[in-house]
Short mmCIF file of C-alpha atoms in Angstrom, two decimals:
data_model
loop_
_atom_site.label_atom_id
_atom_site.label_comp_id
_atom_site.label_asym_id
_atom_site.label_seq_id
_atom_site.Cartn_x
_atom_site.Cartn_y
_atom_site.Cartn_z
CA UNK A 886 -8.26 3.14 -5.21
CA UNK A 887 -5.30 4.27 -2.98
CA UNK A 888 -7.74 7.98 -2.38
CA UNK A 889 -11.13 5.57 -1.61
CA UNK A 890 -9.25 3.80 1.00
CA UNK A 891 -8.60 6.91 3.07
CA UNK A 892 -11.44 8.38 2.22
CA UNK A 893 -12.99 5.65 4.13
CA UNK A 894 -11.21 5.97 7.06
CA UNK A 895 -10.92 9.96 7.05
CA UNK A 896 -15.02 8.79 6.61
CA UNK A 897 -15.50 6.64 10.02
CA UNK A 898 -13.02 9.72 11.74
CA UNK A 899 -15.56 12.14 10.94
CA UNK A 900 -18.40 9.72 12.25
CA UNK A 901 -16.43 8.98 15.90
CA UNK A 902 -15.81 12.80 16.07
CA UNK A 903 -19.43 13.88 14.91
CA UNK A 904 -17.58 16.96 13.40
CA UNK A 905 -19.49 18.49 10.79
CA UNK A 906 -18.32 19.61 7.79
CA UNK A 907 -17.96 23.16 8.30
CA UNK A 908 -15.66 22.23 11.30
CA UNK A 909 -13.63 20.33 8.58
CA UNK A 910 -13.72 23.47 6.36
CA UNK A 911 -12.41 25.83 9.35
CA UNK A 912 -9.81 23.48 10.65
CA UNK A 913 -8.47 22.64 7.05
CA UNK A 914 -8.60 26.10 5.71
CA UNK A 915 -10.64 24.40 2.73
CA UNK A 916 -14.13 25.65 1.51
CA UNK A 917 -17.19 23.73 2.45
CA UNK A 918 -17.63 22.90 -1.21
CA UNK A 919 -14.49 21.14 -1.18
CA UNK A 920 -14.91 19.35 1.90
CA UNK A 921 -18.27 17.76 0.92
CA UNK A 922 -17.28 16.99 -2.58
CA UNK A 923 -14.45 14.83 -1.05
CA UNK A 924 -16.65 13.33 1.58
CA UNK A 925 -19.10 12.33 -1.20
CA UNK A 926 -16.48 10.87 -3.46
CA UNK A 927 -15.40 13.23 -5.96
CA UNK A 928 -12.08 13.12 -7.65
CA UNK A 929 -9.85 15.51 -5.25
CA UNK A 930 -6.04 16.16 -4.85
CA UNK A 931 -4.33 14.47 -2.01
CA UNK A 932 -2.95 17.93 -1.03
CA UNK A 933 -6.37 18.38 -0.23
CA UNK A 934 -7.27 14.69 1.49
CA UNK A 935 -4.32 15.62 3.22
CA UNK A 936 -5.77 18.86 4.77
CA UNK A 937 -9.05 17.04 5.60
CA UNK A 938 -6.83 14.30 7.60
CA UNK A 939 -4.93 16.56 9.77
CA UNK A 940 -8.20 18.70 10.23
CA UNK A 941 -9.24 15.88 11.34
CA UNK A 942 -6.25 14.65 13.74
CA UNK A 943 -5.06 12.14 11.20
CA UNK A 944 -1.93 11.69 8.88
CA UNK A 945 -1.51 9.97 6.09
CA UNK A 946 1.59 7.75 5.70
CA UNK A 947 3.21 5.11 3.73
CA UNK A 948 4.05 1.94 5.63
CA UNK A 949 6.47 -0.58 3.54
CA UNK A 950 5.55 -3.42 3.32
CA UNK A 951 8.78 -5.43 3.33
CA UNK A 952 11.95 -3.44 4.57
CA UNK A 953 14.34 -2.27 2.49
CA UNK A 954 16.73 -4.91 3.01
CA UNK A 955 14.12 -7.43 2.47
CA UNK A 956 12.95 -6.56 -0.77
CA UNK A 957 16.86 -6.51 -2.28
CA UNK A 958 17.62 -9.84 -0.78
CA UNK A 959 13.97 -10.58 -2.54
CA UNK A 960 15.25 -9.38 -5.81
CA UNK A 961 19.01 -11.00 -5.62
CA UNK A 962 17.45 -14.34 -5.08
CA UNK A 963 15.10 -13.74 -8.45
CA UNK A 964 17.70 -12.60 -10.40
CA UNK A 965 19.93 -15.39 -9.22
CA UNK A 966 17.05 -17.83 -9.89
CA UNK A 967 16.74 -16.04 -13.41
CA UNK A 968 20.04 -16.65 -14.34
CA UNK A 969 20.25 -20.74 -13.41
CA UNK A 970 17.32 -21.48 -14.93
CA UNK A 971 18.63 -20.31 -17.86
CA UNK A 972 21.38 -22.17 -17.65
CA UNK A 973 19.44 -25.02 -16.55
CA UNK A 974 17.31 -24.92 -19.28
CA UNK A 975 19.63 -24.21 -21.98
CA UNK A 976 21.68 -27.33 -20.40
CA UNK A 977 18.27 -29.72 -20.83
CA UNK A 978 18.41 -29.04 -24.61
CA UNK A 979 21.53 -30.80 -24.45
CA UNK A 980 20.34 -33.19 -22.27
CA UNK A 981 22.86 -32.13 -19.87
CA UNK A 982 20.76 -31.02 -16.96
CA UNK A 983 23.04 -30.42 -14.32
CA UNK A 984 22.19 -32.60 -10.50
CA UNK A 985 20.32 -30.95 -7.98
CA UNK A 986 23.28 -30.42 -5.96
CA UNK A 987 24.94 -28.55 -8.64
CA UNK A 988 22.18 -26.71 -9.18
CA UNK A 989 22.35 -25.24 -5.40
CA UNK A 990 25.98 -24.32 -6.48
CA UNK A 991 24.91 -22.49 -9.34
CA UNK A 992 22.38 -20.78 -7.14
CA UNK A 993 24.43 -20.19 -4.07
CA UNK A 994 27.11 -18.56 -6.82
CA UNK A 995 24.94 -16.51 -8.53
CA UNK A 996 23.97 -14.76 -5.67
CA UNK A 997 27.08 -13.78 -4.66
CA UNK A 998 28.41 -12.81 -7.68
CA UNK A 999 24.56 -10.34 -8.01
CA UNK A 1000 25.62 -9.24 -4.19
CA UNK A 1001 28.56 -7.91 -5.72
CA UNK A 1002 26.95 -6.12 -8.77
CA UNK A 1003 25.80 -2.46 -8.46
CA UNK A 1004 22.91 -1.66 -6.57
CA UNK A 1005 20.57 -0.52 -9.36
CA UNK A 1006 21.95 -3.28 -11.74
CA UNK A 1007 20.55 -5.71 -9.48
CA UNK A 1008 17.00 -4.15 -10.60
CA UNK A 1009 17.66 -4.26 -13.96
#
């Protein structure tokens, strides 16, 4: 999926430059056989989309989605959530649920103590 997508738009690049695909071949150091069998969907490295997309003044790049930071925070908060349901749940057996504003503790807590945990453990 992740090679159709910029296929397509190494596609509508080629269209807006009306470069033909011996151009492409020249440009990319790539045979002609190569560069049509990409352009018509065959299976191909991304070495070589990657050839075809600065040939054809483009790069190809991975934006994140979330920053770094973000997606951390993101995973503290599950893990922390993880944990006091547990508890939570564990505590309704007994019927022994703990208040809502205890719960928040719990929460609030648990996060800090994850904050403090090794990085990768946090993934874990």
């Amino acid at each position: 999926m992740f090679k159709s997508l910029i296929l397509s738009e190494l596609k509508k690049q080629k269209e807006a430059l009306s470069i033909p695909y011996e151009a492409i071949a020249s440009r990319s150091g790539l045979g002609i056989a190569t560069v049509k069998r990409a352009f018509s969907g065959h299976d191909i490295s991304l070495d070589t989309l990657d050839k075809i997309a600065i040939a054809l003044g483009c790069e190809i790049a991975i934006k994140p989605k979330q920053s770094a930071k973000a997606l951390y925070q993101a995973q503290i908060e599950k893990k922390a959530h993880e944990i006091v349901n547990r508890v939570i749940q564990t505590s309704a057996l007994e019927n022994q649920s703990p208040r809502s504003e205890a719960q928040n503790k719990m929460f609030s807590q648990a996060k800090a103590m994850i904050s403090k945990m090794p990085k990768s453990q946090v993934w874990a």
